[in-house]
PDB file of C-alpha atoms in Angstrom:
ATOM      1  CA  MET A  28     -10.998 -13.920  -7.699  1.00 75.00           C
ATOM      2  CA  ILE A  29     -14.080 -13.905  -5.732  1.00 74.00           C
ATOM      3  CA  GLU A  30     -14.878 -17.629  -6.404  1.00 74.00           C
ATOM      4  CA  HIS A  31     -11.088 -18.216  -5.443  1.00 69.00           C
ATOM      5  CA  ASP A  32     -11.325 -16.019  -1.748  1.00 72.00           C
ATOM      6  CA  MET A  33     -14.518 -17.941  -1.138  1.00 71.00           C
ATOM      7  CA  ASN A  34     -12.380 -21.478  -1.522  1.00 69.00           C
ATOM      8  CA  LYS A  35     -10.266 -20.650   1.222  1.00 71.00           C
ATOM      9  CA  SER A  36     -11.099 -21.615   4.917  1.00 68.00           C
ATOM     10  CA  ALA A  37     -11.231 -18.287   6.389  1.00 86.00           C
ATOM     11  CA  VAL A  38     -14.230 -16.367   7.250  1.00 95.00           C
ATOM     12  CA  LEU A  39     -14.227 -13.852   5.150  1.00 97.00           C
ATOM     13  CA  VAL A  40     -15.600 -10.187   6.399  1.00 98.00           C
ATOM     14  CA  ALA A  41     -17.357  -7.565   4.104  1.00 98.00           C
ATOM     15  CA  GLY A  42     -17.246  -3.975   5.985  1.00 98.00           C
ATOM     16  CA  HIS A  43     -21.590  -2.327   4.326  1.00 98.00           C
ATOM     17  CA  ARG A  44     -21.538   0.540   3.360  1.00 98.00           C
ATOM     18  CA  GLY A  45     -17.883   0.429   4.367  1.00 98.00           C
ATOM     19  CA  TYR A  46     -17.043   1.319   8.231  1.00 98.00           C
ATOM     20  CA  ALA A  47     -20.618   2.170   9.106  1.00 98.00           C
ATOM     21  CA  SER A  48     -20.620   2.671  12.365  1.00 98.00           C
ATOM     22  CA  ALA A  49     -17.697   5.275  12.862  1.00 98.00           C
ATOM     23  CA  TYR A  50     -18.134   6.610   9.522  1.00 98.00           C
ATOM     24  CA  PRO A  51     -21.110   8.616   7.901  1.00 98.00           C
ATOM     25  CA  GLU A  52     -22.044   5.068   5.169  1.00 98.00           C
ATOM     26  CA  ASN A  53     -21.406   4.827   1.762  1.00 98.00           C
ATOM     27  CA  THR A  54     -19.122   7.714   1.907  1.00 98.00           C
ATOM     28  CA  LEU A  55     -15.287   6.983   0.322  1.00 98.00           C
ATOM     29  CA  LEU A  56     -14.014   8.005   3.866  1.00 98.00           C
ATOM     30  CA  SER A  57     -16.415   5.161   5.147  1.00 98.00           C
ATOM     31  CA  PHE A  58     -14.254   2.800   2.691  1.00 98.00           C
ATOM     32  CA  GLN A  59     -10.668   3.970   3.224  1.00 98.00           C
ATOM     33  CA  GLN A  60     -11.963   3.217   6.668  1.00 98.00           C
ATOM     34  CA  ALA A  61     -13.016  -0.110   6.268  1.00 98.00           C
ATOM     35  CA  MET A  62      -9.682  -1.671   3.459  1.00 98.00           C
ATOM     36  CA  GLU A  63      -7.412   0.229   6.543  1.00 98.00           C
ATOM     37  CA  ASN A  64      -8.992  -1.421   9.113  1.00 97.00           C
ATOM     38  CA  GLY A  65      -8.878  -5.387   6.757  1.00 97.00           C
ATOM     39  CA  VAL A  66     -11.747  -5.719   5.666  1.00 98.00           C
ATOM     40  CA  ASP A  67     -12.112  -8.748   2.415  1.00 97.00           C
ATOM     41  CA  MET A  68     -14.597  -6.450   0.905  1.00 98.00           C
ATOM     42  CA  LEU A  69     -16.836  -3.560   0.667  1.00 98.00           C
ATOM     43  CA  GLU A  70     -20.317  -3.673   0.390  1.00 98.00           C
ATOM     44  CA  PHE A  71     -21.898  -0.710  -1.261  1.00 98.00           C
ATOM     45  CA  ASP A  72     -25.424   0.547  -2.307  1.00 98.00           C
ATOM     46  CA  LEU A  73     -26.190   2.214  -5.992  1.00 98.00           C
ATOM     47  CA  ARG A  74     -28.620   4.250  -7.968  1.00 98.00           C
ATOM     48  CA  LEU A  75     -28.985   6.757 -10.786  1.00 98.00           C
ATOM     49  CA  SER A  76     -29.378  10.420 -10.639  1.00 98.00           C
ATOM     50  CA  ALA A  77     -30.892  12.401 -13.046  1.00 98.00           C
ATOM     51  CA  ASP A  78     -28.481  12.804 -15.460  1.00 98.00           C
ATOM     52  CA  GLN A  79     -28.224   9.200 -15.209  1.00 98.00           C
ATOM     53  CA  VAL A  80     -24.488   9.157 -13.077  1.00 98.00           C
ATOM     54  CA  VAL A  81     -24.696   6.268 -11.128  1.00 98.00           C
ATOM     55  CA  MET A  82     -23.626   7.719  -7.420  1.00 98.00           C
ATOM     56  CA  VAL A  83     -22.609   5.408  -4.303  1.00 98.00           C
ATOM     57  CA  ILE A  84     -26.051   5.715  -1.883  1.00 98.00           C
ATOM     58  CA  HIS A  85     -28.676   3.326  -0.032  1.00 98.00           C
ATOM     59  CA  ASP A  86     -31.661   5.773   0.543  1.00 98.00           C
ATOM     60  CA  GLU A  87     -33.869   6.976  -2.632  1.00 98.00           C
ATOM     61  CA  THR A  88     -33.815   9.789  -1.510  1.00 98.00           C
ATOM     62  CA  VAL A  89     -31.600  12.476   0.264  1.00 98.00           C
ATOM     63  CA  ASP A  90     -33.425  13.525   3.606  1.00 98.00           C
ATOM     64  CA  ARG A  91     -31.408  10.854   6.307  1.00 98.00           C
ATOM     65  CA  THR A  92     -27.510  11.331   5.336  1.00 98.00           C
ATOM     66  CA  THR A  93     -27.764  14.651   3.865  1.00 98.00           C
ATOM     67  CA  ASN A  94     -28.958  18.424   4.606  1.00 97.00           C
ATOM     68  CA  GLY A  95     -30.935  17.639   1.692  1.00 98.00           C
ATOM     69  CA  THR A  96     -34.090  16.794   0.990  1.00 98.00           C
ATOM     70  CA  GLY A  97     -36.580  14.457  -2.162  1.00 98.00           C
ATOM     71  CA  LYS A  98     -35.733  12.065  -4.070  1.00 98.00           C
ATOM     72  CA  ILE A  99     -31.812  10.814  -5.851  1.00 98.00           C
ATOM     73  CA  ALA A 100     -33.184  10.281  -8.428  1.00 97.00           C
ATOM     74  CA  ASP A 101     -34.533  14.595  -9.067  1.00 98.00           C
ATOM     75  CA  TYR A 102     -30.838  15.819  -8.324  1.00 98.00           C
ATOM     76  CA  THR A 103     -28.506  16.169 -10.866  1.00 98.00           C
ATOM     77  CA  ALA A 104     -24.662  14.429 -10.081  1.00 98.00           C
ATOM     78  CA  ALA A 105     -23.347  17.724  -9.570  1.00 98.00           C
ATOM     79  CA  GLU A 106     -26.119  18.646  -7.183  1.00 98.00           C
ATOM     80  CA  LEU A 107     -25.652  15.682  -5.289  1.00 98.00           C
ATOM     81  CA  GLN A 108     -22.023  15.848  -4.744  1.00 98.00           C
ATOM     82  CA  ARG A 109     -22.836  19.796  -3.679  1.00 98.00           C
ATOM     83  CA  LEU A 110     -25.311  18.510  -0.450  1.00 98.00           C
ATOM     84  CA  ASP A 111     -23.008  17.627   2.776  1.00 98.00           C
ATOM     85  CA  ALA A 112     -23.136  13.537   3.250  1.00 98.00           C
ATOM     86  CA  GLY A 113     -21.558  13.916   6.597  1.00 98.00           C
ATOM     87  CA  SER A 114     -23.186  16.313   9.417  1.00 98.00           C
ATOM     88  CA  TRP A 115     -25.666  14.352  10.211  1.00 98.00           C
ATOM     89  CA  PHE A 116     -23.581  12.002  11.444  1.00 98.00           C
ATOM     90  CA  GLY A 117     -21.332  14.153  13.021  1.00 98.00           C
ATOM     91  CA  THR A 118     -19.915  17.317  13.449  1.00 97.00           C
ATOM     92  CA  PRO A 119     -16.041  16.482  12.387  1.00 98.00           C
ATOM     93  CA  PHE A 120     -17.068  14.838   9.391  1.00 98.00           C
ATOM     94  CA  LYS A 121     -18.781  17.941   7.618  1.00 98.00           C
ATOM     95  CA  GLY A 122     -18.636  18.231   3.887  1.00 97.00           C
ATOM     96  CA  LEU A 123     -18.301  14.975   2.457  1.00 98.00           C
ATOM     97  CA  GLN A 124     -19.982  13.922  -0.707  1.00 98.00           C
ATOM     98  CA  ILE A 125     -21.888  11.589  -1.879  1.00 98.00           C
ATOM     99  CA  PRO A 126     -19.669   9.140  -4.116  1.00 98.00           C
ATOM    100  CA  THR A 127     -20.284   7.882  -7.627  1.00 98.00           C
ATOM    101  CA  LEU A 128     -19.204   4.868  -8.665  1.00 98.00           C
ATOM    102  CA  SER A 129     -16.843   6.070 -10.278  1.00 98.00           C
ATOM    103  CA  GLU A 130     -14.713   7.793  -7.130  1.00 98.00           C
ATOM    104  CA  LEU A 131     -15.425   4.616  -4.908  1.00 98.00           C
ATOM    105  CA  CYS A 132     -13.977   2.309  -8.052  1.00 98.00           C
ATOM    106  CA  GLU A 133     -10.597   5.132  -8.232  1.00 98.00           C
ATOM    107  CA  LEU A 134     -10.504   4.465  -4.762  1.00 98.00           C
ATOM    108  CA  ILE A 135      -9.456   1.069  -4.184  1.00 98.00           C
ATOM    109  CA  LYS A 136      -6.822   0.666  -6.720  1.00 98.00           C
ATOM    110  CA  PRO A 137      -4.692   0.546  -4.368  1.00 98.00           C
ATOM    111  CA  TYR A 138      -6.102  -2.652  -3.114  1.00 97.00           C
ATOM    112  CA  PRO A 139      -6.331  -5.179  -5.636  1.00 96.00           C
ATOM    113  CA  ASN A 140      -7.291  -7.869  -2.981  1.00 96.00           C
ATOM    114  CA  ILE A 141     -10.789  -5.789  -1.786  1.00 98.00           C
ATOM    115  CA  LEU A 142     -14.114  -7.869  -3.334  1.00 98.00           C
ATOM    116  CA  LEU A 143     -16.798  -6.097  -3.580  1.00 98.00           C
ATOM    117  CA  ASN A 144     -20.782  -6.658  -3.294  1.00 98.00           C
ATOM    118  CA  VAL A 145     -22.642  -4.499  -4.917  1.00 98.00           C
ATOM    119  CA  GLU A 146     -26.036  -3.648  -4.216  1.00 98.00           C
ATOM    120  CA  ILE A 147     -28.064  -2.761  -6.821  1.00 98.00           C
ATOM    121  CA  LYS A 148     -31.813  -0.888  -4.643  1.00 97.00           C
ATOM    122  CA  PRO A 149     -34.877  -1.546  -6.287  1.00 96.00           C
ATOM    123  CA  ALA A 150     -35.818   0.698  -8.731  1.00 96.00           C
ATOM    124  CA  PRO A 151     -37.550   1.040 -11.390  1.00 96.00           C
ATOM    125  CA  ASP A 152     -33.940   2.281 -13.444  1.00 97.00           C
ATOM    126  CA  ALA A 153     -33.309  -0.629 -11.501  1.00 98.00           C
ATOM    127  CA  LYS A 154     -31.885  -2.297 -14.905  1.00 98.00           C
ATOM    128  CA  GLU A 155     -30.675   0.526 -16.280  1.00 98.00           C
ATOM    129  CA  VAL A 156     -28.949   0.548 -12.940  1.00 98.00           C
ATOM    130  CA  THR A 157     -26.910  -2.494 -13.074  1.00 98.00           C
ATOM    131  CA  ASP A 158     -26.414  -1.980 -16.900  1.00 98.00           C
ATOM    132  CA  LYS A 159     -24.096   0.973 -16.376  1.00 98.00           C
ATOM    133  CA  ALA A 160     -22.511  -0.646 -13.041  1.00 98.00           C
ATOM    134  CA  ILE A 161     -21.163  -3.681 -14.794  1.00 98.00           C
ATOM    135  CA  ASP A 162     -20.512  -1.400 -17.650  1.00 98.00           C
ATOM    136  CA  MET A 163     -17.548   0.606 -15.370  1.00 98.00           C
ATOM    137  CA  LEU A 164     -16.418  -1.918 -12.898  1.00 98.00           C
ATOM    138  CA  THR A 165     -15.564  -3.661 -16.000  1.00 98.00           C
ATOM    139  CA  SER A 166     -14.565  -1.057 -17.805  1.00 98.00           C
ATOM    140  CA  TYR A 167     -11.866  -0.753 -14.672  1.00 98.00           C
ATOM    141  CA  GLY A 168     -11.459  -4.569 -14.203  1.00 98.00           C
ATOM    142  CA  TYR A 169     -12.952  -4.802 -11.456  1.00 98.00           C
ATOM    143  CA  LEU A 170     -15.914  -7.490 -12.356  1.00 97.00           C
ATOM    144  CA  GLU A 171     -13.768 -10.839 -11.956  1.00 97.00           C
ATOM    145  CA  ARG A 172     -13.986  -9.504  -7.403  1.00 97.00           C
ATOM    146  CA  CYS A 173     -18.094  -8.361  -6.853  1.00 98.00           C
ATOM    147  CA  VAL A 174     -21.455 -10.250  -6.232  1.00 98.00           C
ATOM    148  CA  PHE A 175     -24.700  -8.546  -7.587  1.00 98.00           C
ATOM    149  CA  THR A 176     -27.311  -7.894  -4.574  1.00 98.00           C
ATOM    150  CA  SER A 177     -31.184  -7.317  -4.511  1.00 98.00           C
ATOM    151  CA  PHE A 178     -33.726  -7.816  -2.809  1.00 98.00           C
ATOM    152  CA  ASP A 179     -35.952  -8.166  -6.255  1.00 98.00           C
ATOM    153  CA  ALA A 180     -35.106 -11.306  -7.523  1.00 98.00           C
ATOM    154  CA  ALA A 181     -36.252 -10.422 -10.322  1.00 98.00           C
ATOM    155  CA  ILE A 182     -33.365  -8.121 -10.389  1.00 98.00           C
ATOM    156  CA  VAL A 183     -31.018 -10.870  -9.378  1.00 98.00           C
ATOM    157  CA  ALA A 184     -32.320 -13.121 -12.628  1.00 98.00           C
ATOM    158  CA  TYR A 185     -31.453 -10.148 -14.694  1.00 98.00           C
ATOM    159  CA  ILE A 186     -28.058 -10.822 -13.927  1.00 98.00           C
ATOM    160  CA  PHE A 187     -27.806 -13.940 -13.356  1.00 98.00           C
ATOM    161  CA  ASP A 188     -29.874 -15.139 -17.112  1.00 98.00           C
ATOM    162  CA  GLN A 189     -28.832 -11.735 -18.892  1.00 97.00           C
ATOM    163  CA  LYS A 190     -24.749 -11.079 -17.207  1.00 97.00           C
ATOM    164  CA  GLY A 191     -23.876 -14.072 -16.162  1.00 98.00           C
ATOM    165  CA  LEU A 192     -22.870 -13.011 -13.300  1.00 98.00           C
ATOM    166  CA  ARG A 193     -23.152 -14.100  -9.685  1.00 98.00           C
ATOM    167  CA  THR A 194     -25.805 -13.141  -7.250  1.00 98.00           C
ATOM    168  CA  GLN A 195     -26.610 -12.094  -3.702  1.00 98.00           C
ATOM    169  CA  GLY A 196     -30.342 -13.167  -2.794  1.00 98.00           C
ATOM    170  CA  PHE A 197     -32.175 -13.124   0.685  1.00 98.00           C
ATOM    171  CA  PRO A 198     -34.186 -15.735   1.775  1.00 98.00           C
ATOM    172  CA  ALA A 199     -37.603 -15.884   0.183  1.00 98.00           C
ATOM    173  CA  GLU A 200     -39.436 -13.629   2.179  1.00 97.00           C
ATOM    174  CA  LEU A 201     -37.653 -11.361   2.143  1.00 98.00           C
ATOM    175  CA  MET A 202     -37.985 -10.242  -1.554  1.00 98.00           C
ATOM    176  CA  GLN A 203     -40.733  -8.853  -4.339  1.00 98.00           C
ATOM    177  CA  ASN A 204     -40.726 -10.846  -7.324  1.00 98.00           C
ATOM    178  CA  PHE A 205     -39.570 -14.050  -5.621  1.00 98.00           C
ATOM    179  CA  VAL A 206     -40.277 -17.008  -7.993  1.00 98.00           C
ATOM    180  CA  GLN A 207     -40.826 -20.379  -6.322  1.00 97.00           C
ATOM    181  CA  GLY A 208     -39.576 -24.273  -7.796  1.00 96.00           C
ATOM    182  CA  GLU A 209     -36.800 -25.551  -9.295  1.00 94.00           C
ATOM    183  CA  HIS A 210     -35.685 -23.028 -11.477  1.00 96.00           C
ATOM    184  CA  GLY A 211     -36.507 -20.001  -9.317  1.00 98.00           C
ATOM    185  CA  THR A 212     -34.685 -17.184  -7.615  1.00 98.00           C
ATOM    186  CA  TYR A 213     -32.965 -19.369  -5.993  1.00 98.00           C
ATOM    187  CA  SER A 214     -31.324 -21.485  -8.944  1.00 98.00           C
ATOM    188  CA  LYS A 215     -30.040 -18.339 -10.159  1.00 98.00           C
ATOM    189  CA  MET A 216     -28.334 -17.068  -6.339  1.00 98.00           C
ATOM    190  CA  TRP A 217     -24.847 -17.473  -5.821  1.00 98.00           C
ATOM    191  CA  ALA A 218     -24.616 -16.711  -2.109  1.00 98.00           C
ATOM    192  CA  VAL A 219     -27.496 -15.870   0.529  1.00 98.00           C
ATOM    193  CA  GLY A 220     -27.465 -13.053   2.936  1.00 98.00           C
ATOM    194  CA  ILE A 221     -29.145 -14.028   6.203  1.00 98.00           C
ATOM    195  CA  SER A 222     -29.770 -11.386   8.781  1.00 98.00           C
ATOM    196  CA  MET A 223     -28.738 -11.768  12.379  1.00 98.00           C
ATOM    197  CA  LYS A 224     -32.620 -11.623  13.667  1.00 97.00           C
ATOM    198  CA  LEU A 225     -32.876 -15.046  11.121  1.00 98.00           C
ATOM    199  CA  LEU A 226     -29.225 -16.420  10.727  1.00 98.00           C
ATOM    200  CA  LYS A 227     -29.818 -20.243  12.525  1.00 98.00           C
ATOM    201  CA  PRO A 228     -27.688 -23.525  11.898  1.00 98.00           C
ATOM    202  CA  GLU A 229     -30.448 -24.924  10.474  1.00 98.00           C
ATOM    203  CA  LEU A 230     -31.342 -22.204   7.768  1.00 98.00           C
ATOM    204  CA  VAL A 231     -27.599 -21.718   6.702  1.00 98.00           C
ATOM    205  CA  LYS A 232     -27.351 -25.759   6.123  1.00 98.00           C
ATOM    206  CA  GLU A 233     -30.433 -25.288   4.049  1.00 98.00           C
ATOM    207  CA  PHE A 234     -28.345 -23.033   1.635  1.00 98.00           C
ATOM    208  CA  GLN A 235     -25.549 -25.063   1.825  1.00 98.00           C
ATOM    209  CA  ASP A 236     -27.204 -27.586   0.876  1.00 97.00           C
ATOM    210  CA  ARG A 237     -28.724 -25.947  -2.409  1.00 97.00           C
ATOM    211  CA  GLY A 238     -25.060 -25.099  -3.337  1.00 97.00           C
ATOM    212  CA  ILE A 239     -25.413 -21.044  -1.894  1.00 98.00           C
ATOM    213  CA  HIS A 240     -22.578 -18.996   0.441  1.00 98.00           C
ATOM    214  CA  ALA A 241     -24.253 -18.223   3.770  1.00 98.00           C
ATOM    215  CA  TRP A 242     -23.770 -15.519   4.725  1.00 98.00           C
ATOM    216  CA  SER A 243     -24.313 -13.203   8.103  1.00 98.00           C
ATOM    217  CA  TYR A 244     -25.339  -9.180   8.548  1.00 98.00           C
ATOM    218  CA  CYS A 245     -25.043  -7.670   9.916  1.00 98.00           C
ATOM    219  CA  PRO A 246     -22.926  -9.188  13.267  1.00 98.00           C
ATOM    220  CA  ASP A 247     -21.185  -6.308  15.016  1.00 98.00           C
ATOM    221  CA  VAL A 248     -20.868  -7.576  18.352  1.00 97.00           C
ATOM    222  CA  GLU A 249     -18.921 -10.241  19.317  1.00 97.00           C
ATOM    223  CA  GLN A 250     -21.726 -12.576  20.279  1.00 97.00           C
ATOM    224  CA  GLN A 251     -23.148 -12.639  17.209  1.00 98.00           C
ATOM    225  CA  VAL A 252     -19.347 -12.983  16.124  1.00 97.00           C
ATOM    226  CA  HIS A 253     -19.350 -16.256  17.439  1.00 96.00           C
ATOM    227  CA  ASP A 254     -23.272 -16.556  16.506  1.00 97.00           C
ATOM    228  CA  SER A 255     -22.797 -16.257  13.084  1.00 98.00           C
ATOM    229  CA  LEU A 256     -19.068 -18.498  13.045  1.00 96.00           C
ATOM    230  CA  ASP A 257     -20.956 -21.495  14.448  1.00 96.00           C
ATOM    231  CA  CYS A 258     -23.740 -20.925  12.365  1.00 98.00           C
ATOM    232  CA  GLY A 259     -20.839 -22.021   9.335  1.00 97.00           C
ATOM    233  CA  VAL A 260     -21.228 -18.571   7.504  1.00 98.00           C
ATOM    234  CA  THR A 261     -17.933 -18.128   5.668  1.00 96.00           C
ATOM    235  CA  LEU A 262     -19.197 -14.111   5.294  1.00 98.00           C
ATOM    236  CA  MET A 263     -19.376 -12.025   7.797  1.00 98.00           C
ATOM    237  CA  THR A 264     -20.877  -8.288   6.584  1.00 98.00           C
ATOM    238  CA  CYS A 265     -20.704  -6.184   9.695  1.00 98.00           C
ATOM    239  CA  ASN A 266     -21.216  -2.333  10.418  1.00 98.00           C
ATOM    240  CA  ASN A 267     -18.296  -2.469  12.608  1.00 98.00           C
ATOM    241  CA  PRO A 268     -16.019  -4.994  10.704  1.00 98.00           C
ATOM    242  CA  LEU A 269     -13.307  -4.948  14.527  1.00 98.00           C
ATOM    243  CA  PRO A 270     -15.414  -7.538  15.879  1.00 97.00           C
ATOM    244  CA  ALA A 271     -14.940 -10.221  13.354  1.00 97.00           C
ATOM    245  CA  ILE A 272     -12.114  -9.118  11.618  1.00 97.00           C
ATOM    246  CA  GLY A 273      -9.992  -9.841  15.550  1.00 95.00           C
ATOM    247  CA  LEU A 274     -11.891 -12.408  16.126  1.00 94.00           C
ATOM    248  CA  CYS A 275     -11.803 -14.247  12.264  1.00 90.00           C
ATOM    249  CA  ARG A 276      -7.815 -13.677  12.646  1.00 84.00           C
ATOM    250  CA  HIS A 277      -7.784 -14.995  16.161  1.00 81.00           C
ATOM    251  CA  ARG A 278      -9.128 -18.260  14.704  1.00 78.00           C
ATOM    252  CA  ALA A 279      -6.820 -18.450  12.443  1.00 75.00           C
ATOM    253  CA  ARG A 280      -3.633 -17.945  14.071  1.00 72.00           C
ATOM    254  CA  LEU A 281      -5.029 -21.517  16.361  1.00 70.00           C
ATOM    255  CA  ASP A 282      -5.983 -22.949  13.236  1.00 66.00           C
ATOM    256  CA  ASP A 283      -2.588 -22.440  11.839  1.00 62.00           C
ATOM    257  CA  GLN A 284      -1.117 -23.645  15.762  1.00 62.00           C
ATOM    258  CA  GLU A 285      -3.125 -26.848  14.968  1.00 60.00           C
ATOM    259  CA  GLY A 286      -1.519 -27.856  11.789  1.00 57.00           C
ATOM    260  CA  LEU A 287       2.187 -27.409  13.156  1.00 50.00           C
ATOM    261  CA  ASN A 288       1.631 -29.955  15.675  1.00 57.00           C
ATOM    262  CA  ILE A 289       0.346 -31.783  13.706  1.00 54.00           C
TER     263      ILE A 289
END
């Protein structure tokens, strides 16, 4: 499914941690709003709780995005879900929870076309997170929608070599455990995420010449969206997906009109 969508001419838009500019990141509300606003893909982050439940949260600790303190790995899933994961963003969001991967899988059931960018955070238990996530996504029938992302080249290699799945990595200087050479990390990457700070047409072409899909993150204003499209990316991962969605739809309409005039 993801292969088919990436081969279309239209540029895709992913919601980074959902719709993170307007809603608390990596919450079910953030993901729901991203999908309702028309993103093609959801990007989210996974970590394990103390009792080995796959949780959707970015940081190693709960400090930044909840009213708690300490490491994710020191809390059980039930303890994590008793924390307030919304108030830090604004009082209207008080009481939102850190979701489990299972809860996110249930949320997307009514959206059969939504793609998934599953980020595995670098951690001692990253392979365990990967295995559990793949098992769950397989059980829901979602695996064909997925690309698996990590800043740890060892995890990218594990997913590619051991699981035979699509991976997204990053330019070498941003990754840990990166392996150079013909059979190194780049050979195991299906896509590459390029930050707006690094994005240049030459870099996009370099990866495309390697047969790697070149994606950008995070073009959140119209000018950044224009810059991404002008560089030739095929997917944009955005905290605020609305400018990218609006501009991509506008360009698609123009292309359709040009096609009718030929």
